[in-house]
PDB file of C-alpha atoms in Angstrom:
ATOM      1  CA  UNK A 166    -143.506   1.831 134.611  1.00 94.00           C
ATOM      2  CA  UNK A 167    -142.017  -1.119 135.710  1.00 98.00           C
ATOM      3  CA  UNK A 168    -139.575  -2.310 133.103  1.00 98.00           C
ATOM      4  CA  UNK A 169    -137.360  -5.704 132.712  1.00 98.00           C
ATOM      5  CA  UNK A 170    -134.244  -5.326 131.567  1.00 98.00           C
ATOM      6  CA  UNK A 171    -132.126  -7.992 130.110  1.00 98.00           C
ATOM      7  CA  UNK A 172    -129.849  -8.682 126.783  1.00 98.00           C
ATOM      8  CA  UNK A 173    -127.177 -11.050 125.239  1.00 96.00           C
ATOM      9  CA  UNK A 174    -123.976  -9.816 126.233  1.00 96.00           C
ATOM     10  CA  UNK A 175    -124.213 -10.835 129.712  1.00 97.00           C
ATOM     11  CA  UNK A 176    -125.511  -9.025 133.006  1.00 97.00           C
ATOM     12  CA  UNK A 177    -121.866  -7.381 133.676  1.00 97.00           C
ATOM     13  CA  UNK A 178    -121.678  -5.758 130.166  1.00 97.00           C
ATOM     14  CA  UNK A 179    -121.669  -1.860 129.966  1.00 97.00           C
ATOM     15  CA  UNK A 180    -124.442  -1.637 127.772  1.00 98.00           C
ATOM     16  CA  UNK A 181    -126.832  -2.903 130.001  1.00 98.00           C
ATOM     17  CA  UNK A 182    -125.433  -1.329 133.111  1.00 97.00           C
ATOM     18  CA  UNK A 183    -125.866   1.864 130.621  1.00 98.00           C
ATOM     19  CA  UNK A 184    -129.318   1.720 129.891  1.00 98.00           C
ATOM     20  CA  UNK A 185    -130.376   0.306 133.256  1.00 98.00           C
ATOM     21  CA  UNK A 186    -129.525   4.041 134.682  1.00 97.00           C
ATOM     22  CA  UNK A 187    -131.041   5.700 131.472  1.00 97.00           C
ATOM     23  CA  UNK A 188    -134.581   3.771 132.214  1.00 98.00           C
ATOM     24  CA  UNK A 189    -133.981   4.504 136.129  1.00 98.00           C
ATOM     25  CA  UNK A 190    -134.705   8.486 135.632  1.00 96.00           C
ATOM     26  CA  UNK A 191    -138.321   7.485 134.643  1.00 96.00           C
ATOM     27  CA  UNK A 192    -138.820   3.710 135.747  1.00 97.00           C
ATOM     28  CA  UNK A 193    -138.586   1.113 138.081  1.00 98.00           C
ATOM     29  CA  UNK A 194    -135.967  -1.135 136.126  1.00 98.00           C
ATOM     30  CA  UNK A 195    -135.971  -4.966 137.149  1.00 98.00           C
ATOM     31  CA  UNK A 196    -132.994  -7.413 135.152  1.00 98.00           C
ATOM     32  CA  UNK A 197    -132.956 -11.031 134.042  1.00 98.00           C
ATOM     33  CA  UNK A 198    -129.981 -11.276 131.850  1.00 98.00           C
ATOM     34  CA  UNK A 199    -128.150 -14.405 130.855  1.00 98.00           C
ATOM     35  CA  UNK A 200    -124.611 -15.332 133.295  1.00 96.00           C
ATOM     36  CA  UNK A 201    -122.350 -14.595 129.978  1.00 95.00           C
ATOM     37  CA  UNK A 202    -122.817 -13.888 126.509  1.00 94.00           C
ATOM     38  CA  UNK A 203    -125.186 -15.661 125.001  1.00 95.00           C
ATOM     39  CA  UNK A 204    -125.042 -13.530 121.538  1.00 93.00           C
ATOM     40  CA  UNK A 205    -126.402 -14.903 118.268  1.00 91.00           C
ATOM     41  CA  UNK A 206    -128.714 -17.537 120.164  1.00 93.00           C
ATOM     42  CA  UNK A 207    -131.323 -16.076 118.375  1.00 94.00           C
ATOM     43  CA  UNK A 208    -134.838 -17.208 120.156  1.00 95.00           C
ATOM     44  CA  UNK A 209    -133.661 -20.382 121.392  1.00 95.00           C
ATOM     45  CA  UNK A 210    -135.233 -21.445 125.248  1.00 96.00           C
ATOM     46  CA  UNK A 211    -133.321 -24.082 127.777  1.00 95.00           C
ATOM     47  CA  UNK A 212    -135.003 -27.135 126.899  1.00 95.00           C
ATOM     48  CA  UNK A 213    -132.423 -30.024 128.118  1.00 94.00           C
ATOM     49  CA  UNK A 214    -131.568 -28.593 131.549  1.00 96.00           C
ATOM     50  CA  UNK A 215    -132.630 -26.771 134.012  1.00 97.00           C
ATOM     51  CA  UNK A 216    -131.721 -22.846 133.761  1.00 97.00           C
ATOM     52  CA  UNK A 217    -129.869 -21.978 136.867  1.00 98.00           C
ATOM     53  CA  UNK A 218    -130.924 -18.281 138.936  1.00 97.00           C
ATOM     54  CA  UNK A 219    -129.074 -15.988 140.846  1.00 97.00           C
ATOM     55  CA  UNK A 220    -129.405 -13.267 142.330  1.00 96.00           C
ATOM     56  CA  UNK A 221    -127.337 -10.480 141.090  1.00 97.00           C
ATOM     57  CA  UNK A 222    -126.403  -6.358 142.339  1.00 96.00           C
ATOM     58  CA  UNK A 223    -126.896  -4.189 138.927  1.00 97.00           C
ATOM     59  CA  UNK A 224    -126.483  -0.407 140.157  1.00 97.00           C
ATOM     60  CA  UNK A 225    -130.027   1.460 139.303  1.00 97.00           C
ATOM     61  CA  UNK A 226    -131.628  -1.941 139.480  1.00 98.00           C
ATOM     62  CA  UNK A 227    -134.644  -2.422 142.146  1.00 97.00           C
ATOM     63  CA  UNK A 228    -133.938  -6.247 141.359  1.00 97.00           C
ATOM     64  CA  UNK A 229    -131.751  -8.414 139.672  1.00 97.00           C
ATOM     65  CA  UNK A 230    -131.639 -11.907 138.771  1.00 98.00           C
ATOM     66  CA  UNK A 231    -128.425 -13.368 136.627  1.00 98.00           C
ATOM     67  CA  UNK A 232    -129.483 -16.952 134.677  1.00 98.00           C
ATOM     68  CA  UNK A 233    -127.668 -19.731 133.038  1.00 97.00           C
ATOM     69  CA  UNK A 234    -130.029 -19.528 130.196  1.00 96.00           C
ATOM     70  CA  UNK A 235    -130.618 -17.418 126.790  1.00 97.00           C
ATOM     71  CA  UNK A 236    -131.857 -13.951 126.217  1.00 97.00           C
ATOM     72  CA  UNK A 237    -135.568 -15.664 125.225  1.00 97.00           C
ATOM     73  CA  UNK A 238    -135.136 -17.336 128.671  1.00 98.00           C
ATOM     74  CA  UNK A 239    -134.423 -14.440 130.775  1.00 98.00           C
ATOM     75  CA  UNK A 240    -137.738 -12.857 129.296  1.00 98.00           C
ATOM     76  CA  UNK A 241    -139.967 -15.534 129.538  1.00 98.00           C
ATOM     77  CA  UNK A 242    -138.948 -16.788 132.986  1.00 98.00           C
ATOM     78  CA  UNK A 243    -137.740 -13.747 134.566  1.00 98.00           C
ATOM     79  CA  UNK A 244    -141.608 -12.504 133.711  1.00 98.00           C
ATOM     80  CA  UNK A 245    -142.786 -15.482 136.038  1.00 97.00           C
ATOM     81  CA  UNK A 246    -140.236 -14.618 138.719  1.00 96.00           C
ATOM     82  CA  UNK A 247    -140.971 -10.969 139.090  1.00 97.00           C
ATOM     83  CA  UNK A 248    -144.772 -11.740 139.040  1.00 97.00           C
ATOM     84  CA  UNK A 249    -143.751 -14.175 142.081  1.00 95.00           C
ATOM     85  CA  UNK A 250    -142.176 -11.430 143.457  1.00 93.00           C
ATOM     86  CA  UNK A 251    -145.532  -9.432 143.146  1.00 96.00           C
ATOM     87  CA  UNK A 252    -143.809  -6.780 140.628  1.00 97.00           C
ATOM     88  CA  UNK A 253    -146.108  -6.599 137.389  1.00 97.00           C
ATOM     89  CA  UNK A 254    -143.699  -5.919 134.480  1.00 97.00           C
ATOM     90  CA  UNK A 255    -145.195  -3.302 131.813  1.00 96.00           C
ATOM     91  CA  UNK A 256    -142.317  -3.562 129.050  1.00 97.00           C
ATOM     92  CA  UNK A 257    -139.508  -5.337 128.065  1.00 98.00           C
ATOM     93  CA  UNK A 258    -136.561  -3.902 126.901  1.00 98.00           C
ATOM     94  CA  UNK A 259    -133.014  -5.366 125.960  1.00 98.00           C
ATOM     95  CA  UNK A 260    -129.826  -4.229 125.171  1.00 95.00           C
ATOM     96  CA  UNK A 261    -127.662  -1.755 124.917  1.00 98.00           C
ATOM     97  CA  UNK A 262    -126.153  -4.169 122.354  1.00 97.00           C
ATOM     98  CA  UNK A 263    -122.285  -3.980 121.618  1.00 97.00           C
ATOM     99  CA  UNK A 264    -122.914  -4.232 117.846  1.00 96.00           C
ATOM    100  CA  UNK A 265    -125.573  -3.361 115.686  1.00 97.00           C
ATOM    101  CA  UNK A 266    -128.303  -5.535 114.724  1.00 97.00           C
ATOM    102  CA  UNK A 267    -129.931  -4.615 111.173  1.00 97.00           C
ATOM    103  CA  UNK A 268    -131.904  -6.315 108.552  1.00 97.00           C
ATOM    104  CA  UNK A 269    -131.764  -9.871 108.406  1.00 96.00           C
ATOM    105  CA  UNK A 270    -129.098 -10.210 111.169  1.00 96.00           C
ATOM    106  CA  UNK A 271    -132.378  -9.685 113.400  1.00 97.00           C
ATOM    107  CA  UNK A 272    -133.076 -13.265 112.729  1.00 96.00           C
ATOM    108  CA  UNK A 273    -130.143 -14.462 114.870  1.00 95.00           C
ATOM    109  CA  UNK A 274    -130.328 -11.721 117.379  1.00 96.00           C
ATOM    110  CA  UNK A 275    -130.347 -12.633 121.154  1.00 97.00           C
ATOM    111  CA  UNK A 276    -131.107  -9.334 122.077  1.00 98.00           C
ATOM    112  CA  UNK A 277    -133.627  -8.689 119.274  1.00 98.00           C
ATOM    113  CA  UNK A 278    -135.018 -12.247 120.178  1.00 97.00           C
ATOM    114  CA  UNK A 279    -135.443 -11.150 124.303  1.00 98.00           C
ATOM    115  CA  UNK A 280    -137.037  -8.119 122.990  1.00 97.00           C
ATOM    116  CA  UNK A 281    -139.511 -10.426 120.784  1.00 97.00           C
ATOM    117  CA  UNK A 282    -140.407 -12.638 123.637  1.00 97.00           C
ATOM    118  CA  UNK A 283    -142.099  -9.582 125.795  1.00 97.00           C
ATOM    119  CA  UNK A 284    -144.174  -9.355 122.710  1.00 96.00           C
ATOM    120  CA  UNK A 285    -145.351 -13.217 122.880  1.00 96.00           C
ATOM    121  CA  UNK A 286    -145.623 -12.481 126.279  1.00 96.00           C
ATOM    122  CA  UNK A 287    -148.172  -9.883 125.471  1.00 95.00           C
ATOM    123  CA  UNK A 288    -145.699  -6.606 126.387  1.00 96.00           C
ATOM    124  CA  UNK A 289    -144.827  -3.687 124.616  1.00 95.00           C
ATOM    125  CA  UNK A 290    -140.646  -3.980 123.960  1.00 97.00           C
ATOM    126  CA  UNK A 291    -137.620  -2.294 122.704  1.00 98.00           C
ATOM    127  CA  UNK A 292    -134.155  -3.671 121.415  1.00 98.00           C
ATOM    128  CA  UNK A 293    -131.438  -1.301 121.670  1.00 98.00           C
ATOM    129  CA  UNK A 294    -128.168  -1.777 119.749  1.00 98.00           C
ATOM    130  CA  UNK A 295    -124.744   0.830 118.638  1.00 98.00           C
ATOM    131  CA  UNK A 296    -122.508  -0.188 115.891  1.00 96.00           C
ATOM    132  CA  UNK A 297    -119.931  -1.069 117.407  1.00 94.00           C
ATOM    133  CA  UNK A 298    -117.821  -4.447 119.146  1.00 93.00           C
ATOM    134  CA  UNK A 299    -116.265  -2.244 121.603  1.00 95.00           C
ATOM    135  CA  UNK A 300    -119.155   0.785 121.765  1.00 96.00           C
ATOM    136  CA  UNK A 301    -117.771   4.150 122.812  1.00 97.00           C
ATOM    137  CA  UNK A 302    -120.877   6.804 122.523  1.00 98.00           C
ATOM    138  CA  UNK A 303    -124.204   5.253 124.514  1.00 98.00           C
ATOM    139  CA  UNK A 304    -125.747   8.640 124.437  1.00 97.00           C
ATOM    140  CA  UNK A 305    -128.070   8.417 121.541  1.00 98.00           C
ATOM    141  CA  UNK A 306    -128.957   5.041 122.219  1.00 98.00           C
ATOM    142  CA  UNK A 307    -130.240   5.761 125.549  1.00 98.00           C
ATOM    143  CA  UNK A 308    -131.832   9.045 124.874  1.00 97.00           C
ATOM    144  CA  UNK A 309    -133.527   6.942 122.469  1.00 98.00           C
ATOM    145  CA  UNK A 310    -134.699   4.044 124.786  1.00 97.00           C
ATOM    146  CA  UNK A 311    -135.871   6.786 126.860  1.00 97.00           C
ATOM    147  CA  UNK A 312    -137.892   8.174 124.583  1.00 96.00           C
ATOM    148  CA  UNK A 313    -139.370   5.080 123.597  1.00 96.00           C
ATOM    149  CA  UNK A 314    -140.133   4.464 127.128  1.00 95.00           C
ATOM    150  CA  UNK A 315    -142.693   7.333 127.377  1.00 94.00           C
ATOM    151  CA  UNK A 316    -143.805   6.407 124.553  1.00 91.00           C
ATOM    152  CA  UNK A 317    -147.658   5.197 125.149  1.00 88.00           C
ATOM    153  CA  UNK A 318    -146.430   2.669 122.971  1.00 86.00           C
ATOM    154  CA  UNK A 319    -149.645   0.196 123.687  1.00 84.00           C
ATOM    155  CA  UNK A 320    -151.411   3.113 121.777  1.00 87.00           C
ATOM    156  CA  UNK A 321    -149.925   2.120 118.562  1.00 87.00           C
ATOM    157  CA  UNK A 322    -149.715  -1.587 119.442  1.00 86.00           C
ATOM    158  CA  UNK A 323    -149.938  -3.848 122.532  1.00 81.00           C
ATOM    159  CA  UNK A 324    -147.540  -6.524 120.999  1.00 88.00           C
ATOM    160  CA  UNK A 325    -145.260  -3.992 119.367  1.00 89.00           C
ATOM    161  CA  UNK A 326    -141.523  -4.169 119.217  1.00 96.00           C
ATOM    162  CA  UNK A 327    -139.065  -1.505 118.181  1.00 97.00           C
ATOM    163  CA  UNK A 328    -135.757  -1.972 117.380  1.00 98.00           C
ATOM    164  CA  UNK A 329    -133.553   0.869 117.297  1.00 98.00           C
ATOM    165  CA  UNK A 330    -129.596   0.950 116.437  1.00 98.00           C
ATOM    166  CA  UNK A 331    -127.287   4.038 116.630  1.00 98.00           C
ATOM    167  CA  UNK A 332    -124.086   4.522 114.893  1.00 98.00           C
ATOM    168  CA  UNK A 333    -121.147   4.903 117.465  1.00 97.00           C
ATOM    169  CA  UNK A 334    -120.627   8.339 117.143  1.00 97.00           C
ATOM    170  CA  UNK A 335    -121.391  11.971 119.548  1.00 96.00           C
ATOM    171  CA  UNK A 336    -125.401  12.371 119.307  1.00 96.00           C
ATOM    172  CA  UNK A 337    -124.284  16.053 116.950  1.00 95.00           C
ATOM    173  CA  UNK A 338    -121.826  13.402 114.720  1.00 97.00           C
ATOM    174  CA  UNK A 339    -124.877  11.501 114.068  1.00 97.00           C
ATOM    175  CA  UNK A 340    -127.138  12.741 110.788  1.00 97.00           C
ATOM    176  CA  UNK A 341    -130.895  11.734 112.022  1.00 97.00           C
ATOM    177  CA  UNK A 342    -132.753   9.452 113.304  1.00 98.00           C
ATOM    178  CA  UNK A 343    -135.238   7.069 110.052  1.00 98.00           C
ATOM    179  CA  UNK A 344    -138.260   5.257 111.025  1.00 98.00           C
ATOM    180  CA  UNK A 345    -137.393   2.135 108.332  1.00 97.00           C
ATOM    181  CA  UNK A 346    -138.081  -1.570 107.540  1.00 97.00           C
ATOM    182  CA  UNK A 347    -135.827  -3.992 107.497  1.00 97.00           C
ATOM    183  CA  UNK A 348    -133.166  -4.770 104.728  1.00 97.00           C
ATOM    184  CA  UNK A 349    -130.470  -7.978 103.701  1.00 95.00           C
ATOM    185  CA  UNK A 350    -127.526  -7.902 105.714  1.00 93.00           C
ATOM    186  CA  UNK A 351    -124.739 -10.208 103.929  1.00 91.00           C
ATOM    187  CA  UNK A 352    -120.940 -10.295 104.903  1.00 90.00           C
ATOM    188  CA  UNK A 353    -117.862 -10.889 102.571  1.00 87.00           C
ATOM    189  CA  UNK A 354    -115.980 -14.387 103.876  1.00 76.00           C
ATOM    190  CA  UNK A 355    -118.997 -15.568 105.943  1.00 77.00           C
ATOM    191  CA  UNK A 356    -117.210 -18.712 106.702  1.00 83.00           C
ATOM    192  CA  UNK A 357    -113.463 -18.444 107.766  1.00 86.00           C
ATOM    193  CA  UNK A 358    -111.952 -21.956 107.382  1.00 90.00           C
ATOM    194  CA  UNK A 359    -108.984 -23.523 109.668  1.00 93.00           C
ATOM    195  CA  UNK A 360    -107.613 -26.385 111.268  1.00 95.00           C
ATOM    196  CA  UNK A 361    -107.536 -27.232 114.995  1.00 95.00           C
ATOM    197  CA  UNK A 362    -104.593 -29.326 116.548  1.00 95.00           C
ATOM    198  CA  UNK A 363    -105.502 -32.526 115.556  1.00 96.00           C
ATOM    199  CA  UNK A 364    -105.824 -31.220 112.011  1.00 96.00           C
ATOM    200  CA  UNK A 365    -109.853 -31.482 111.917  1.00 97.00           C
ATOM    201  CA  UNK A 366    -111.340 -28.649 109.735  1.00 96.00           C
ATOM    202  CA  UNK A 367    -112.820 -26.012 111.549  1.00 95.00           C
ATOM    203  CA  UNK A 368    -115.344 -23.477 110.098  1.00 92.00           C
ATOM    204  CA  UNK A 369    -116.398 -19.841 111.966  1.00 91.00           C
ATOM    205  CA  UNK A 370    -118.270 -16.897 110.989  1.00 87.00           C
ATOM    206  CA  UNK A 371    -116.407 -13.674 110.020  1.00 83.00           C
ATOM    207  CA  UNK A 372    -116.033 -11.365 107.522  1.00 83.00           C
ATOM    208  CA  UNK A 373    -117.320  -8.006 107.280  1.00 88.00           C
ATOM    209  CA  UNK A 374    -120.965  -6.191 106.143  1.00 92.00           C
ATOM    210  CA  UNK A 375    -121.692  -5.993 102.776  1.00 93.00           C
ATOM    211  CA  UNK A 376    -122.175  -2.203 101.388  1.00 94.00           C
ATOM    212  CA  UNK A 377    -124.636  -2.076  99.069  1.00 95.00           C
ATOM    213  CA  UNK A 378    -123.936   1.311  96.688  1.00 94.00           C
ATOM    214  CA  UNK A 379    -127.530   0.867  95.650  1.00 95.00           C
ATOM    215  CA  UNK A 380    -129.239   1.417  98.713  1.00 95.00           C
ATOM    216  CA  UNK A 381    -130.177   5.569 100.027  1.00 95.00           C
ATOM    217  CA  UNK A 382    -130.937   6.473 103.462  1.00 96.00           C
ATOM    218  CA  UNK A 383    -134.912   5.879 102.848  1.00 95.00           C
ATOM    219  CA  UNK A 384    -134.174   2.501 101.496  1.00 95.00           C
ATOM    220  CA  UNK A 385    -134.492   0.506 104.714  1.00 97.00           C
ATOM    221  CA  UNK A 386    -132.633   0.421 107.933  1.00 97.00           C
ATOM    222  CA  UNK A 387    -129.223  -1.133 106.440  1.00 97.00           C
ATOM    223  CA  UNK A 388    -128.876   1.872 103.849  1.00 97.00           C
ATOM    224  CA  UNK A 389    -129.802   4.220 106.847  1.00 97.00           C
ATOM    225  CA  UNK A 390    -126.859   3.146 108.630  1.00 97.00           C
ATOM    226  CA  UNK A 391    -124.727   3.111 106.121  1.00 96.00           C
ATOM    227  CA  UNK A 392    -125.287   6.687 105.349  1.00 97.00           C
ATOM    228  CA  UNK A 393    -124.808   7.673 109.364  1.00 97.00           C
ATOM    229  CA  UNK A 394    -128.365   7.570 110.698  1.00 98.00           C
ATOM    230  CA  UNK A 395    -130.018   5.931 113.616  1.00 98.00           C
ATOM    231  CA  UNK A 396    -132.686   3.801 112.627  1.00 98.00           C
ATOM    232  CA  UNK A 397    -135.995   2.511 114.814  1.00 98.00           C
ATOM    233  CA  UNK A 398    -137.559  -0.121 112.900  1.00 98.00           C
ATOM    234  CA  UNK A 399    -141.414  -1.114 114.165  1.00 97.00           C
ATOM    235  CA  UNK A 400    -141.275  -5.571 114.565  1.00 96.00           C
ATOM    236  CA  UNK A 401    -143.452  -8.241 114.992  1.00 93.00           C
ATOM    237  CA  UNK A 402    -142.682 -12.048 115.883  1.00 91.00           C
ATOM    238  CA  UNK A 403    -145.950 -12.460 113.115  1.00 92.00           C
ATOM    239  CA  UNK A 404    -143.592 -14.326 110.317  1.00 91.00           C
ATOM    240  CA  UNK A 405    -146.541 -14.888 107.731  1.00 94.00           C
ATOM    241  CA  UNK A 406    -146.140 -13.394 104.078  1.00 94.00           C
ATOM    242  CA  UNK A 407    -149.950 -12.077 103.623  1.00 95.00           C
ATOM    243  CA  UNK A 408    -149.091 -11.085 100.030  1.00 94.00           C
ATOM    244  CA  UNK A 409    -148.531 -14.780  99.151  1.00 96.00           C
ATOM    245  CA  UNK A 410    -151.242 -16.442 100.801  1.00 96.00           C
ATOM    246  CA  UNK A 411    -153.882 -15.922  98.215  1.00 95.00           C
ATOM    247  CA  UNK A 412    -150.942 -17.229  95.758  1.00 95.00           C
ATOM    248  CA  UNK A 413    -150.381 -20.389  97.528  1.00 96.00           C
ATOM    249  CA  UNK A 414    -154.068 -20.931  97.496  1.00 94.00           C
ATOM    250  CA  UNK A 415    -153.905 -20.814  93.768  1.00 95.00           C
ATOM    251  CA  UNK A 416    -151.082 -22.983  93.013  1.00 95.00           C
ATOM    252  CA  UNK A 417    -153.141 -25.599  94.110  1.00 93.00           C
ATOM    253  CA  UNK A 418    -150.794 -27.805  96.875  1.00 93.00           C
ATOM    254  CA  UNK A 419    -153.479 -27.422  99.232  1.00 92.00           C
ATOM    255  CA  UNK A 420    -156.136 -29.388  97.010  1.00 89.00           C
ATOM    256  CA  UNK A 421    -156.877 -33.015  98.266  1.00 79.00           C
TER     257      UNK A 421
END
């Protein structure tokens, strides 16, 4: 296959250098990744500016293009740029993520977001993320990606998206591997508070994951992790709650 490659952490981060030469053993890997991290941008797109393009040298890459823009950006117009190129991308994938993205954190996600946009964009995709800030053990996560990418994944959907995170750990340290939904992700002291120099509050985001003692390895892919398993979790960008339509219907707000 022909595969574009991008993420959130920037073209020169490890992860993506990582699973650029995983995807080379079996693909043709092409990269549009943003010019510096761009993480928690969620699915945001360059709106008020032009997104700057250069060309870029990623080792295992047939070609690269670094842009000033977001993950979502890199997707959607690196897709244009290849096809000017005359190469005919057949997935998207994105990552290897330095941290894990879980549950609701998928909602802010740049590299779950780039992974989303192949899907709008009508392409099978795969986001790739290992628990970690500073990620020592890419094994699992690549093996994984791999496997994914002979996946005839069109077979079980063309728009689907998989999102799979590994603990940071030796592939034998690591207890399985749970097919799972999606679960809350919540942090103790979500908003650190400080001063800057001029004595202006200042508010950041911090704190660390919740662990929910409730939650089993089946429960969904936040109690996987906790309990030391990889998780793939099957996506969709389709938001709608189906079980509440016929609810909303009833309440009446739609009668005029």
């Amino acid at each position: 296959m022909n595969i574009l490659l991008s993420n959130d952490d920037g073209i020169d981060s490890r992860g993506l250098r990582t699973l650029a030469e995983a995807l080379a053993r079996s693909h043709d890997v092409y990269v549009c990744a943003p010019d510096k991290e761009r993480s928690g941008t969620g699915h945001g797109i360059t709106i008020s500016t032009s997104v700057v393009v250069t060309e870029a040298d990623v080792p295992f890459a047939k070609l690269s293009y670094m842009m000033s823009g977001t993950p979502a950006d890199c997707v959607k117009m690196g897709l244009d740029l290849l096809a000017n190129e005359g190469v005919a991308i057949d997935a998207v994938f994105s990552g290897i993520n330095s941290g894990s993205n879980l549950g609701t954190d998928t909602l802010y996600s740049g590299t779950v977001s780039a992974a989303l946009e192949g899907s709008l964009c009508g392409l099978p995709s795969v986001a790739v993320s290992v628990s970690a800030l500073a990620p020592r053990h890419y094994e699992l996560a690549s093996e994984l990606a791999l496997r994914a990418s002979l996946l005839d994944m069109r077979g079980i959907d063309d728009r689907i998206v998989l999102n799979i995170n590994t603990p940071d750990l030796p592939p034998g340290e690591v207890k399985g591997v749970k097919v799972t939904g999606l679960g809350m992700r919540e942090y103790h002291t979500w908003n650190v508070r400080s001063t800057d120099k001029d004595g202006r509050l200042t508010l950041s985001y911090g704190g660390d994951p919740i662990h929910y003692d409730e939650l089993d390895a089946d429960s969904n892919d936040v109690g996987a992790a906790q309990h030391g398993y990889a998780t793939i979790t099957p996506m969709h960008f389709d938001l709608t709650s189906y079980p509440l339509l016929d609810k909303v219907r009833a309440s009446g707000i739609a009668d005029v």
